[in-house]
Short mmCIF file of C-alpha atoms in Angstrom, two decimals:
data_model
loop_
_atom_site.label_atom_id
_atom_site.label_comp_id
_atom_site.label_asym_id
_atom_site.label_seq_id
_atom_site.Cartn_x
_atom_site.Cartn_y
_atom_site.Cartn_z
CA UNK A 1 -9.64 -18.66 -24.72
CA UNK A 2 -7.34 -16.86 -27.19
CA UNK A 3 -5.13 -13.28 -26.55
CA UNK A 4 -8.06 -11.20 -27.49
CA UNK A 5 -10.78 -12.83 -25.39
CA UNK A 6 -8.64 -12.48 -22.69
CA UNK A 7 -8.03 -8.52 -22.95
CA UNK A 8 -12.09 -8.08 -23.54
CA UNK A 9 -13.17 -9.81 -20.56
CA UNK A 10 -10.42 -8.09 -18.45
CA UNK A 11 -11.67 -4.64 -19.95
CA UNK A 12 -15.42 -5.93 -19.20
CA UNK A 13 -14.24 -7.14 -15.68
CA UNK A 14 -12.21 -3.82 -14.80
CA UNK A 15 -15.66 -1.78 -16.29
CA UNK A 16 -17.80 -3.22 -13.62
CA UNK A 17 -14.67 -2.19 -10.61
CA UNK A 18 -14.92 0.97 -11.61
CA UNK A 19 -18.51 1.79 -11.69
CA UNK A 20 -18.77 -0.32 -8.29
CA UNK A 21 -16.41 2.49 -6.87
CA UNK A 22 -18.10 5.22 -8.23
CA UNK A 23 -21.39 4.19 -6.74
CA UNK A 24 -19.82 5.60 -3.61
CA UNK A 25 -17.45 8.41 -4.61
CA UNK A 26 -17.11 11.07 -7.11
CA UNK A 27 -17.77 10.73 -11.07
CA UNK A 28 -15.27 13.74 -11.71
CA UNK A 29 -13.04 13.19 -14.71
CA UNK A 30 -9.90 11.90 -13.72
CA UNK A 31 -6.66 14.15 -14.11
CA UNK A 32 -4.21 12.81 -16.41
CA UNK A 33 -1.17 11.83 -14.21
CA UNK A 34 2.23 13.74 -15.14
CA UNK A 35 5.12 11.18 -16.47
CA UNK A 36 7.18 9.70 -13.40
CA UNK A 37 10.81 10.09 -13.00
CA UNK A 38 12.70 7.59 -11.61
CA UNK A 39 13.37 7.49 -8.26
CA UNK A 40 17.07 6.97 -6.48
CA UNK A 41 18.07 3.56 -5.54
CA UNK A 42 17.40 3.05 -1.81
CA UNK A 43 20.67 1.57 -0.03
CA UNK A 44 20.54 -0.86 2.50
CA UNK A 45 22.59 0.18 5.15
CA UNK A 46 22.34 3.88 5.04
CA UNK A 47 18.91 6.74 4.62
CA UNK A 48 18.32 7.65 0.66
CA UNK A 49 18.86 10.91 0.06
CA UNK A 50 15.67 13.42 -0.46
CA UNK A 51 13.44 13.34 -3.07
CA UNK A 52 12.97 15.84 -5.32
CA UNK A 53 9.81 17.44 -4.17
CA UNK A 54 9.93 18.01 -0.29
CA UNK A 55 12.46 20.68 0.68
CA UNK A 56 11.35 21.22 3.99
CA UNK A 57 13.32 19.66 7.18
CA UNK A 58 11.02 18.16 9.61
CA UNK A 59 13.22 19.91 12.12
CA UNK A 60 12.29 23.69 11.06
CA UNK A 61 9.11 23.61 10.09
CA UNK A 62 7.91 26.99 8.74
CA UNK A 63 4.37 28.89 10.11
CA UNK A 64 1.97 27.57 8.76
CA UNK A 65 0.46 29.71 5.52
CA UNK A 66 -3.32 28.50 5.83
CA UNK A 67 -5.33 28.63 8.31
CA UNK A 68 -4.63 26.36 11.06
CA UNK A 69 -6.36 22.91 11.26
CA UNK A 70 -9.38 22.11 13.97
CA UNK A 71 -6.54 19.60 15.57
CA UNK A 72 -5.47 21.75 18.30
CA UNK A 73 -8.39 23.49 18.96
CA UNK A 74 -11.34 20.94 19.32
CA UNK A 75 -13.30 20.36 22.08
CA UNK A 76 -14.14 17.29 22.71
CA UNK A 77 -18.10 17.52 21.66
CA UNK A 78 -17.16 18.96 17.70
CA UNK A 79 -16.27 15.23 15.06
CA UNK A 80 -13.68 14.75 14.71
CA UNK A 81 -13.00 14.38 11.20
CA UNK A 82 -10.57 12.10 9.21
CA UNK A 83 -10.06 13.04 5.60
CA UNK A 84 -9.27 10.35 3.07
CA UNK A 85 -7.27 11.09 -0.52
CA UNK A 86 -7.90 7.48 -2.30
CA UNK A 87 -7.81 6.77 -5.91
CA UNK A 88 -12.08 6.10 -6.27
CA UNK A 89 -12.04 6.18 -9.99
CA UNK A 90 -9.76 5.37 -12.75
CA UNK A 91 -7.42 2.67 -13.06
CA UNK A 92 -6.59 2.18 -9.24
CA UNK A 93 -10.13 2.73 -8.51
CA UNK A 94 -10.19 -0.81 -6.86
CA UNK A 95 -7.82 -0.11 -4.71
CA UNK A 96 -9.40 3.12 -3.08
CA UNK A 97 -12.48 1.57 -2.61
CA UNK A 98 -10.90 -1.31 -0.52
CA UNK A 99 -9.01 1.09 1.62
CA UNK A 100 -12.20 2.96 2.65
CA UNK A 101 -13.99 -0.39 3.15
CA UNK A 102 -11.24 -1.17 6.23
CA UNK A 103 -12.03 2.18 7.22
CA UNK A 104 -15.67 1.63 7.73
CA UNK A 105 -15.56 -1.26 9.32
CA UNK A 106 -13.71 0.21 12.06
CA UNK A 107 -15.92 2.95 11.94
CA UNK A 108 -18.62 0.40 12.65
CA UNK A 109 -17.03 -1.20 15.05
CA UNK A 110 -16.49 1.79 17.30
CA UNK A 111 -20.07 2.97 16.98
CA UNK A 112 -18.63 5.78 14.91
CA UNK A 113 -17.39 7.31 18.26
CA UNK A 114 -13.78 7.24 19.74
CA UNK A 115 -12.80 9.53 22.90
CA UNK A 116 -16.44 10.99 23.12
CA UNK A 117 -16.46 12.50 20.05
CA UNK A 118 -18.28 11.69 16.90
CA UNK A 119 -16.26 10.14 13.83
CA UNK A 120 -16.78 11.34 10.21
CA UNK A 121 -14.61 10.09 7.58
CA UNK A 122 -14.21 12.47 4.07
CA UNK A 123 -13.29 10.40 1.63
CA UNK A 124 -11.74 12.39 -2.02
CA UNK A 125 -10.99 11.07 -4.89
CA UNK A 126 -7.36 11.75 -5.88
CA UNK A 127 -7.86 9.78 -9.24
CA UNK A 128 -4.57 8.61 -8.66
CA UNK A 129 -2.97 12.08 -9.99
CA UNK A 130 -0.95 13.93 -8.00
CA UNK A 131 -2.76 17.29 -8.69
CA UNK A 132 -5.73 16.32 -8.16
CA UNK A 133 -4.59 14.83 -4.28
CA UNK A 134 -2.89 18.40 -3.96
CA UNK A 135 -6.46 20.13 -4.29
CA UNK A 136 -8.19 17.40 -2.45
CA UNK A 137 -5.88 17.82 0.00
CA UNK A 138 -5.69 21.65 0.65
CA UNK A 139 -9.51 21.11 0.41
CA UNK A 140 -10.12 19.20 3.25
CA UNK A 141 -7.52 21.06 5.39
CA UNK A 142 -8.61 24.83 4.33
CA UNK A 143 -12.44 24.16 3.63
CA UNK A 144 -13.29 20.95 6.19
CA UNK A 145 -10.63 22.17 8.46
CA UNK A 146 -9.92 18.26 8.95
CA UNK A 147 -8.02 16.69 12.10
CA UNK A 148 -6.68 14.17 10.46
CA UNK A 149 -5.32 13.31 6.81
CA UNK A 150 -4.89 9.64 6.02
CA UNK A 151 -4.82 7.48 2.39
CA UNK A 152 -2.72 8.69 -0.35
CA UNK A 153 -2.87 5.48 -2.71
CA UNK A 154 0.45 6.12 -4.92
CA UNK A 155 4.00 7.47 -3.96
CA UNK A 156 3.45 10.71 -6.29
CA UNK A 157 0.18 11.53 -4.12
CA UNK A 158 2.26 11.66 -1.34
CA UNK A 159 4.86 13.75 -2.45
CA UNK A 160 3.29 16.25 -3.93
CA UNK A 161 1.81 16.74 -0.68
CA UNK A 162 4.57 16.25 2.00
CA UNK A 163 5.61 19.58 2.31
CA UNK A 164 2.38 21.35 2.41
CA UNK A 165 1.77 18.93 5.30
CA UNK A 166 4.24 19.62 7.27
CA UNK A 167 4.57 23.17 6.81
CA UNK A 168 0.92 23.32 8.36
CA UNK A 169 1.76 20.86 11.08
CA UNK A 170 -1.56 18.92 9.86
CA UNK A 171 -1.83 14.68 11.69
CA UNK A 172 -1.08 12.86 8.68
CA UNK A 173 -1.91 9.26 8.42
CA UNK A 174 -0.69 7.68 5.07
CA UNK A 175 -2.24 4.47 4.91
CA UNK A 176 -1.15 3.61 1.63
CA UNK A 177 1.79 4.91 -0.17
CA UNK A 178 5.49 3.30 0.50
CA UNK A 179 7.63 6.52 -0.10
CA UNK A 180 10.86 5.18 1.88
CA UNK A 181 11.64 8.49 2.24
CA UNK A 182 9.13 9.70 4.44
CA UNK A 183 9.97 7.66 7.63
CA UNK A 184 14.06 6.56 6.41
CA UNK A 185 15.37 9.88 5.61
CA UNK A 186 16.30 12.16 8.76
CA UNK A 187 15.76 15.11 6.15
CA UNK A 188 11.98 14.24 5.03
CA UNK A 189 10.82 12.63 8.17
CA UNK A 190 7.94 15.16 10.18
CA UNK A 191 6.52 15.01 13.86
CA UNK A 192 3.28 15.69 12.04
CA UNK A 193 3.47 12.75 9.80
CA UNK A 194 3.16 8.64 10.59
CA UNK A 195 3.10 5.76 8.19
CA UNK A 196 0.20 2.88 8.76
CA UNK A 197 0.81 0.92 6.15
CA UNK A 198 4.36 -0.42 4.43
CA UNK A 199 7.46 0.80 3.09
CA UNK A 200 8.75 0.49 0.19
CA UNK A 201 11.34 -2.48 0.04
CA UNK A 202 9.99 -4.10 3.51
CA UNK A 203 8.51 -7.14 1.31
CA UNK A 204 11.37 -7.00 -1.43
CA UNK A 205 14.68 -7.36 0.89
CA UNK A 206 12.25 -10.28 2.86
CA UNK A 207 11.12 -12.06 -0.57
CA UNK A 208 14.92 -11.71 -1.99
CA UNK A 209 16.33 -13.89 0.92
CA UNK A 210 13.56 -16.00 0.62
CA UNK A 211 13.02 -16.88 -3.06
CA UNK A 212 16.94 -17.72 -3.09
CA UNK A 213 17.62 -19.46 0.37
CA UNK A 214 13.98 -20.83 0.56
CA UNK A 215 12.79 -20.92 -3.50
CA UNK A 216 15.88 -22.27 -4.62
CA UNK A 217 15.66 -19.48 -7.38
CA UNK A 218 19.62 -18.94 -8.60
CA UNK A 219 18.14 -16.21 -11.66
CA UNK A 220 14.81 -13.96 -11.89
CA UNK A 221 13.62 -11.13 -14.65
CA UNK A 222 11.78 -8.30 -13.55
CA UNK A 223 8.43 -6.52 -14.58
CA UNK A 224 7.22 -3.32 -12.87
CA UNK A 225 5.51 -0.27 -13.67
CA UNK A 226 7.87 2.72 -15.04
CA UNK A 227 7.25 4.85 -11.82
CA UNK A 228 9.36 5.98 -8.83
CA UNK A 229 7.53 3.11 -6.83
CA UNK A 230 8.42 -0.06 -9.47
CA UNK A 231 11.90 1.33 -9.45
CA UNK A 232 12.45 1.83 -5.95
CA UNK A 233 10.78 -1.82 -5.42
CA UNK A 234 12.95 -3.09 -8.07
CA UNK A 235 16.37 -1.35 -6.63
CA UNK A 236 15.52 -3.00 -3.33
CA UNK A 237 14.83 -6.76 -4.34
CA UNK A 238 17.86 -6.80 -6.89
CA UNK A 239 20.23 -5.49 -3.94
CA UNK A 240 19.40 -8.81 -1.72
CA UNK A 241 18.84 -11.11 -3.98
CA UNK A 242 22.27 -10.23 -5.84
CA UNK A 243 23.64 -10.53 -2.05
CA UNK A 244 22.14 -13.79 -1.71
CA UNK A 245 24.08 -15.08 -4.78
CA UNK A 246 21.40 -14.78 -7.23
CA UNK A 247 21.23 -12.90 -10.73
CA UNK A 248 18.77 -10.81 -12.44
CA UNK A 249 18.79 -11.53 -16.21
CA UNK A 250 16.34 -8.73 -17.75
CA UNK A 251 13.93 -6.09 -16.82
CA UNK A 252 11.01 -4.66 -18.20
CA UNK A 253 8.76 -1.66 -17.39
CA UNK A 254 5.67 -0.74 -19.12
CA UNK A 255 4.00 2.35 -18.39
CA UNK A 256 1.32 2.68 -15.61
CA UNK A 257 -2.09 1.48 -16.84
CA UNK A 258 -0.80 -0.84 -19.46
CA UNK A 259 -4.01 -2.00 -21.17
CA UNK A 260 -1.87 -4.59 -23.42
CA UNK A 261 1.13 -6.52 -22.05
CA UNK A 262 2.05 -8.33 -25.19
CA UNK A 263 4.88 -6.32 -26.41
CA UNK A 264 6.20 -6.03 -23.08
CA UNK A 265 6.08 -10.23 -22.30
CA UNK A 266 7.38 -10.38 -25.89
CA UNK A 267 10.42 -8.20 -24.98
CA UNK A 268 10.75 -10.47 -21.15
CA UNK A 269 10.82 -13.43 -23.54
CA UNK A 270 13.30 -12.60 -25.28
CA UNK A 271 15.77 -11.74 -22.84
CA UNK A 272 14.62 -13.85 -19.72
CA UNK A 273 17.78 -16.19 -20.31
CA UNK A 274 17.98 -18.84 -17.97
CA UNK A 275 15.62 -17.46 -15.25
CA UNK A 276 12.77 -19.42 -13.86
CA UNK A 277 10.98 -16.87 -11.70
CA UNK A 278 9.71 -13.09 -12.60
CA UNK A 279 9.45 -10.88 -9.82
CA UNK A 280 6.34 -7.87 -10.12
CA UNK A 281 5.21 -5.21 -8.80
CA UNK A 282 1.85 -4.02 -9.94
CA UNK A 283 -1.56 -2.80 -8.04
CA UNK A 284 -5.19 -2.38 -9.42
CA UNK A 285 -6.15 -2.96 -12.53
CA UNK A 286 -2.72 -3.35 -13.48
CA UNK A 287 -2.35 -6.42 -11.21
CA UNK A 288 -5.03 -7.85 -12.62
CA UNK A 289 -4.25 -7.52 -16.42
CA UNK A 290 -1.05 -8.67 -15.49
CA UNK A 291 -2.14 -11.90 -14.13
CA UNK A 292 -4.82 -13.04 -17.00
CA UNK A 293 -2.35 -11.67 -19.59
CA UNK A 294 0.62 -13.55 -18.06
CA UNK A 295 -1.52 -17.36 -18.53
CA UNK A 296 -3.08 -15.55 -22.01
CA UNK A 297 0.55 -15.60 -23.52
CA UNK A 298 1.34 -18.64 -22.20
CA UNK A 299 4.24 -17.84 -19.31
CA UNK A 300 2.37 -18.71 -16.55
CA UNK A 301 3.76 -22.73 -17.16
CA UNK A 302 7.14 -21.04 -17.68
CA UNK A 303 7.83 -19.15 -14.90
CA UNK A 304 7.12 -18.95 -11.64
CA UNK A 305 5.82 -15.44 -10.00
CA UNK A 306 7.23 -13.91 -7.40
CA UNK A 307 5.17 -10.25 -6.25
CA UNK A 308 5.63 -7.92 -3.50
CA UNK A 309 2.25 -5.68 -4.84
CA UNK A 310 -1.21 -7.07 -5.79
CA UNK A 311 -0.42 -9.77 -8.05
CA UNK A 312 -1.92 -12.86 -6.32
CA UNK A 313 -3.82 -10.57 -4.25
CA UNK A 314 -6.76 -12.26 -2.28
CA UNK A 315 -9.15 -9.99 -3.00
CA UNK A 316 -8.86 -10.41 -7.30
CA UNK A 317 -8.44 -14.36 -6.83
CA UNK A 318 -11.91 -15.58 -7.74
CA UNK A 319 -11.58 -12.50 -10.78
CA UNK A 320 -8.88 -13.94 -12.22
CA UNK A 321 -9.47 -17.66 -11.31
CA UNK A 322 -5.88 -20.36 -11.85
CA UNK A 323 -4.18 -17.28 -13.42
CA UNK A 324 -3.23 -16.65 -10.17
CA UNK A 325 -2.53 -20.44 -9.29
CA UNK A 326 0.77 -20.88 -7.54
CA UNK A 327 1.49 -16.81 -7.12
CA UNK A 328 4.59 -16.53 -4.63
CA UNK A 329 4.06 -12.96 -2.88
CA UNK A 330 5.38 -10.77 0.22
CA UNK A 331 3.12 -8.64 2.10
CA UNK A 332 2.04 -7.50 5.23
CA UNK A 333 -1.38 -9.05 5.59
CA UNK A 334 -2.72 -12.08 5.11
CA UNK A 335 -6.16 -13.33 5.49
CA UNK A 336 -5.40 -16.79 6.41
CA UNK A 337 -2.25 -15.64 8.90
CA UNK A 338 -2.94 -18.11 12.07
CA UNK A 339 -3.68 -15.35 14.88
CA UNK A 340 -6.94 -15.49 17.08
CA UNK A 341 -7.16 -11.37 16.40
CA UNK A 342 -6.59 -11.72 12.57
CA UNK A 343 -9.80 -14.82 12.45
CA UNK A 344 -11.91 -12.77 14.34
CA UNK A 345 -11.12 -9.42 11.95
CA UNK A 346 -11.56 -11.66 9.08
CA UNK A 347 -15.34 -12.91 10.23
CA UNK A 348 -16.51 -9.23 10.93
CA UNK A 349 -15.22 -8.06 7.33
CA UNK A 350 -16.90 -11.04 5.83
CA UNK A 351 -20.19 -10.48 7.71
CA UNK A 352 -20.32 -6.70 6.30
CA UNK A 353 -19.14 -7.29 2.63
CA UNK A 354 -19.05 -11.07 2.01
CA UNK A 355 -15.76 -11.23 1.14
CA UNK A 356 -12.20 -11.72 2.54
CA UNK A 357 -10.10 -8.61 3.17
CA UNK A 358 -6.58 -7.77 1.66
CA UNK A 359 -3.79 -5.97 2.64
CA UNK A 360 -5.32 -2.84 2.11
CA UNK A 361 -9.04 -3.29 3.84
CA UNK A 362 -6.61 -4.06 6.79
CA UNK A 363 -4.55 -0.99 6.58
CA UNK A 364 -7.49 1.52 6.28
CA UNK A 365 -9.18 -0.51 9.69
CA UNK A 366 -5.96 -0.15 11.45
CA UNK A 367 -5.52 3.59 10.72
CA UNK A 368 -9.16 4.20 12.09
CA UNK A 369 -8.37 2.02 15.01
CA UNK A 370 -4.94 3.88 15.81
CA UNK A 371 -6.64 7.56 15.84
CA UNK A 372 -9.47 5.88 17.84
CA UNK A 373 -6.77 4.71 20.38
CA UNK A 374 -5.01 8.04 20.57
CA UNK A 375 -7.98 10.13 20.94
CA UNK A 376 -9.38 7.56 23.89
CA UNK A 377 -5.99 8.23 25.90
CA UNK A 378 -6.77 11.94 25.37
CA UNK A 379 -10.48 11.62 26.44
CA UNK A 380 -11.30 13.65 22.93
CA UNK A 381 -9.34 16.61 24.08
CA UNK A 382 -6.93 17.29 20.91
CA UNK A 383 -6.22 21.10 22.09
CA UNK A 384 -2.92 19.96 22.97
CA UNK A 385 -1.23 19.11 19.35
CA UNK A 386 1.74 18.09 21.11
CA UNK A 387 -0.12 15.84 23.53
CA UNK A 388 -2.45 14.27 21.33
CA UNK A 389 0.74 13.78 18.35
CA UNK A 390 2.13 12.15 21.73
CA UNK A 391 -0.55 9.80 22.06
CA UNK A 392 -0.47 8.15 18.91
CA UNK A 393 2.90 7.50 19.25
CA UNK A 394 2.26 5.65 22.23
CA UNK A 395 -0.42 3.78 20.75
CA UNK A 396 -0.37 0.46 21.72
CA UNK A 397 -2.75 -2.73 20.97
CA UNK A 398 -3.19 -5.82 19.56
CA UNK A 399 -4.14 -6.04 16.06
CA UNK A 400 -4.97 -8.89 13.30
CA UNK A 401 -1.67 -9.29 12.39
CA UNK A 402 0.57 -7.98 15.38
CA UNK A 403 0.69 -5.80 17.87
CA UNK A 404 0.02 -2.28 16.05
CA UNK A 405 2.61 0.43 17.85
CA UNK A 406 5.10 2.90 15.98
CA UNK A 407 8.74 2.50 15.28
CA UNK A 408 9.91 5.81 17.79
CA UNK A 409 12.38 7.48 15.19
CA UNK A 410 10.87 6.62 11.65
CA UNK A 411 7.00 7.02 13.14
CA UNK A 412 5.74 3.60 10.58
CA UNK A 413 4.38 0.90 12.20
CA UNK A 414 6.05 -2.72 13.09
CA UNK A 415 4.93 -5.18 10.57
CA UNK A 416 4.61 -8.63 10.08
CA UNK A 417 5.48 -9.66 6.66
CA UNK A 418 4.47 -13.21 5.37
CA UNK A 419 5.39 -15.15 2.35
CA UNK A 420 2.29 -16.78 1.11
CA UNK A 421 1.24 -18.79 -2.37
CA UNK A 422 -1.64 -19.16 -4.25
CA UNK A 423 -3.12 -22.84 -3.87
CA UNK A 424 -6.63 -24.79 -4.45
CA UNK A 425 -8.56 -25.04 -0.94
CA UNK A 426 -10.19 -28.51 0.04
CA UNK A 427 -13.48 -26.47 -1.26
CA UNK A 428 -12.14 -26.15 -4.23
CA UNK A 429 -11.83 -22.34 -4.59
CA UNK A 430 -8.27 -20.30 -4.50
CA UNK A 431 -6.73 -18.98 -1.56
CA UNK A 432 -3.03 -17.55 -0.57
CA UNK A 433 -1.71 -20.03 2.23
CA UNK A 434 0.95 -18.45 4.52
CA UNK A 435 4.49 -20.51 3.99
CA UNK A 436 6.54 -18.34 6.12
CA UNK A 437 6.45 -15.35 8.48
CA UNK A 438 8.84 -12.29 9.51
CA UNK A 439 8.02 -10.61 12.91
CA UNK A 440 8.88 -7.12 14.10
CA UNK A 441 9.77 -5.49 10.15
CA UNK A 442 10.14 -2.14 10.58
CA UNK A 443 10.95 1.37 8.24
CA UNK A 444 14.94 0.89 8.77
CA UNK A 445 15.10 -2.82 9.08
CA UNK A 446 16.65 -2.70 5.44
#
C-alpha cells in the first residue's frame, strides 16, 4: 500500500469516528480553535509559574457573578446533575465519545442513582475549541444550574474556563485535560476544583527513566503537536531523560490536526542523527494518522516509538493493525494491568460495547464513581458545599487500577502509571502487554 492509499483510508477510517460520535451528540459546526502559544517549561523540583489565562488565587475567590449553582442547595430528591464538556465532533471526536462511554457505564452500574438521588449526565460538545467549552460551560452552570462539571478534553478547554470556575465556586471534575498548573501551582490551584485523570509530565518523567535505564535508549527525536500540551509534555521528558544521560537530537511539531505528516517525517529524517527511538505525543485522530503514516513512510523499521498520549492506544489497535506493532507507551491505564478490580472492569465494559476500554473510558467511569462515593457519605444532602467538597476529598475505594483517593494539597488523584508495548497475542490479534509498573504517582511527584 503506497503514501496515498494510506492517507485515503485513514481519512475514510477517521469519517466513520466521527459520524459514530455524532450519532450521540451534537452536529453543530465546530469552532475553529485559536493558534496555541507555547506553554512555560514545567521544572522538576519547584511549581511552574501561572499561566496566562487564570488570574484568580484559589485563596480569594471573588462572589460569584452568576447565579449560584444547585450544589449547595439540593435536596436530596432533585438529580443531581453532572455536566460533561467533551470534544463529540471534529478531530478529537473519538476521544469524547470514549470518555462519556466510561461515564455510562458507571452510570449503569449504579442504577443511575448514588446517595438517593437520581443521576443525569449533560454531555456538550466543546468541539475541542476553547470558546465553544466557555459557552458550553456557562451553559450548563447558568441554564442547567449543574452540580457538577467534569471532561474538558484539551488543556486550552480548561483554561479558558478555570477562572470562571472558581470565581463561582462550581465542583469541577476535569477528567481529561493535564494542565500541570491546575493542581502544581499554589497560585491556580481551587477548593472547588479536582483532577481525575493525569497530569501533564506524570508519564514523561516515568518513560524518561525508563526508556534510558530500562530501553537502553542513549538518543531520541521528538514529534508533538505545536500546542501548550506537546510542549509542556516535551519540556518534561527532555528534563529526565537529559538527567538520565541521554540526548535529544531533533524536534518536530506540526500543527494540531495534521492531515499529512510527510513534510514533517521528512524534516525528523533529516535531522534524527544517531537516535533510535522518537518519543510522541498525539491524541485522536492525530494519533492515529500518526501511526499509519509513520509505517506509510517507512520509519516504523527505523525507529522505535516511545508515547506518553494515544499512540499505541488500545482502543485504535485493530484500526491501525502492525502500525502499531511494538509501540513503547506510558499511561495510567491499562487494560491488561494484572488486578482482580481492573479484570472485572474490563468484562463489564466489554459486555456493554464489545470492546476493551482505554485510558480514557476508565477516567470518565472513575469520575462517575468518585461523585457517586461522595454523595453516598453525604446521604444526597449537598446543601453543605463545604461538607460535600469535604467528602470527595475523602473519597476512598478501590478501583481497576488502584485505590482511587486524592492527593490532599494538589486535589488529583494517585495514579498508577505502567509502561506497556504493543505485541501479537497467542490469538493472533494486537494487544499492549504491561512491562513495568509505578505505584502511588501523584501531581507533585515530578
Amino acid at each position: 500500500m503506497n503514501r496515498r492509499q494510506f492517507l485515503a483510508r485513514s481519512g475514510v477510517t477517521l469519517a466513520g469516528a466521527l459520524l459514530a460520535a455524532c450519532a450521540g451528540g451534537s452536529t453543530a459546526t465546530p469552532t475553529a480553535t485559536p493558534a496555541p502559544t507555547r506553554a512555560p517549561a514545567t521544572s522538576p523540583t519547584t511549581a511552574p509559574a501561572a499561566a496566562a489565562s487564570p488570574t484568580t488565587s484559589a485563596s480569594t475567590p471573588s462572589p460569584a457573578s452568576q447565579p449560584t449553582p444547585t450544589t449547595g442547595v439540593a435536596r436530596s430528591t432533585t438529580p443531581f446533575k453532572i455536566g460533561v464538556i467533551a470534544a463529540l465532533t471534529g478531530d478529537l471526536a473519538a476521544s469524547g465519545k470514549r470518555h462519556v462511554d466510561g461515564m455510562q457505564l458507571a452510570l449503569d452500574e449504579l442504577g443511575g442513582k448514588a446517595g438517593g438521588r437520581q443521576l443525569q449526565l449533560l454531555a456538550e460538545d466543546s468541539a475541542g475549541s476553547p470558546q465553544q467549552a466557555v459557552a458550553k460551560v456557562r451553559r450548563l452552570v447558568e441554564s442547567e444550574h449543574v452540580d457538577a462539571i467534569t471532561g474538558f478534553t484539551i488543556t486550552p478547554e480548561l483554561t479558558a474556563n478555570r477562572d470562571y470556575l472558581h470565581q463561582n465556586q462550581q465542583l469541577t471534575l476535569v477528567s481529561t485535560a493535564g494542565w500541570p498548573d491546575l493542581t502544581r501551582n499554589p497560585t491556580v490551584r481551587s477548593p472547588y476544583i479536582f483532577r481525575t485523570s493525569f497530569c501533564q509530565g506524570q508519564y514523561e518523567y516515568i518513560l524518561a527513566q525508563w526508556a534510558y535505564d530500562k530501553g537502553g535508549f542513549r538518543s531520541v527525536a521528538f514529534m508533538a503537536p505545536d500546542y501548550s500540551t506537546g510542549h509542556a509534555t516535551a519540556d518534561v521528558f527532555r528534563t529526565y531523560f537529559k538527567k538520565a544521560g541521554g540526548q535529544v537530537t531533533t524536534e518536530v511539531y506540526p500543527p494540531l490536526n495534521t492531515q499529512d505528516f510527510g513534510p514533517y517525517f521528512q524534516r525528523l529524517s533529516q535531522s534524527i542523527g544517531d537516535a533510535k527511538a522518537v518519543w510522541t505525543w498525539f491524541i485522536g485522530a492525530d494519533a492515529i494518522r500518526f501511526m499509519t503514516q509513520f509505517q506509510d513512510f517507512g520509519l516504523k523499521d527505523k525507529y522505535t516509538v516511545l508515547s506518553t498520549a494515544e499512540v499505541g492506544d488500545e482502543p485504535y489497535l485493530k484500526e491501525v493493525g502492525d502500525a502499531a506493532l511494538n509501540i513503547i507507551s506510558a499511561i495510567n491505564y491499562a487494560a491488561r494491568y494484572d488486578r482482580a478490580e481492573n479484570k472485572a472492569f474490563v468484562d463489564r465494559f466489554q459486555a456493554k460495547y464489545n470492546r476493551l476500554p482505554g485510558h480514557l473510558e476508565y477516567w470518565g467511569y472513575i469520575t462517575v464513581m468518585i461523585l457517586a462515593k461522595a454523595l453516598d457519605a453525604v446521604s444526597g444532602d449537598t446543601s453543605n458545599k463545604d461538607a460535600f467538597l469535604q467528602a470527595i476529598r475523602n473519597v476512598r475505594f478501590q478501583g481497576p487500577m488502584n485505590e482511587v483517593h486524592f492527593h490532599p494539597e494538589a486535589q488529583g488523584l494517585y495514579v498508577t502509571v505502567v509502561v506497556r508495548k504493543v505485541q501479537k497475542l497467542a490469538d493472533g490479534t494486537l494487544g499492549n502487554v504491561v512491562v513495568a509498573d509505578y505505584p502511588n504517582v501523584h501531581d507533585l511527584s515530578f
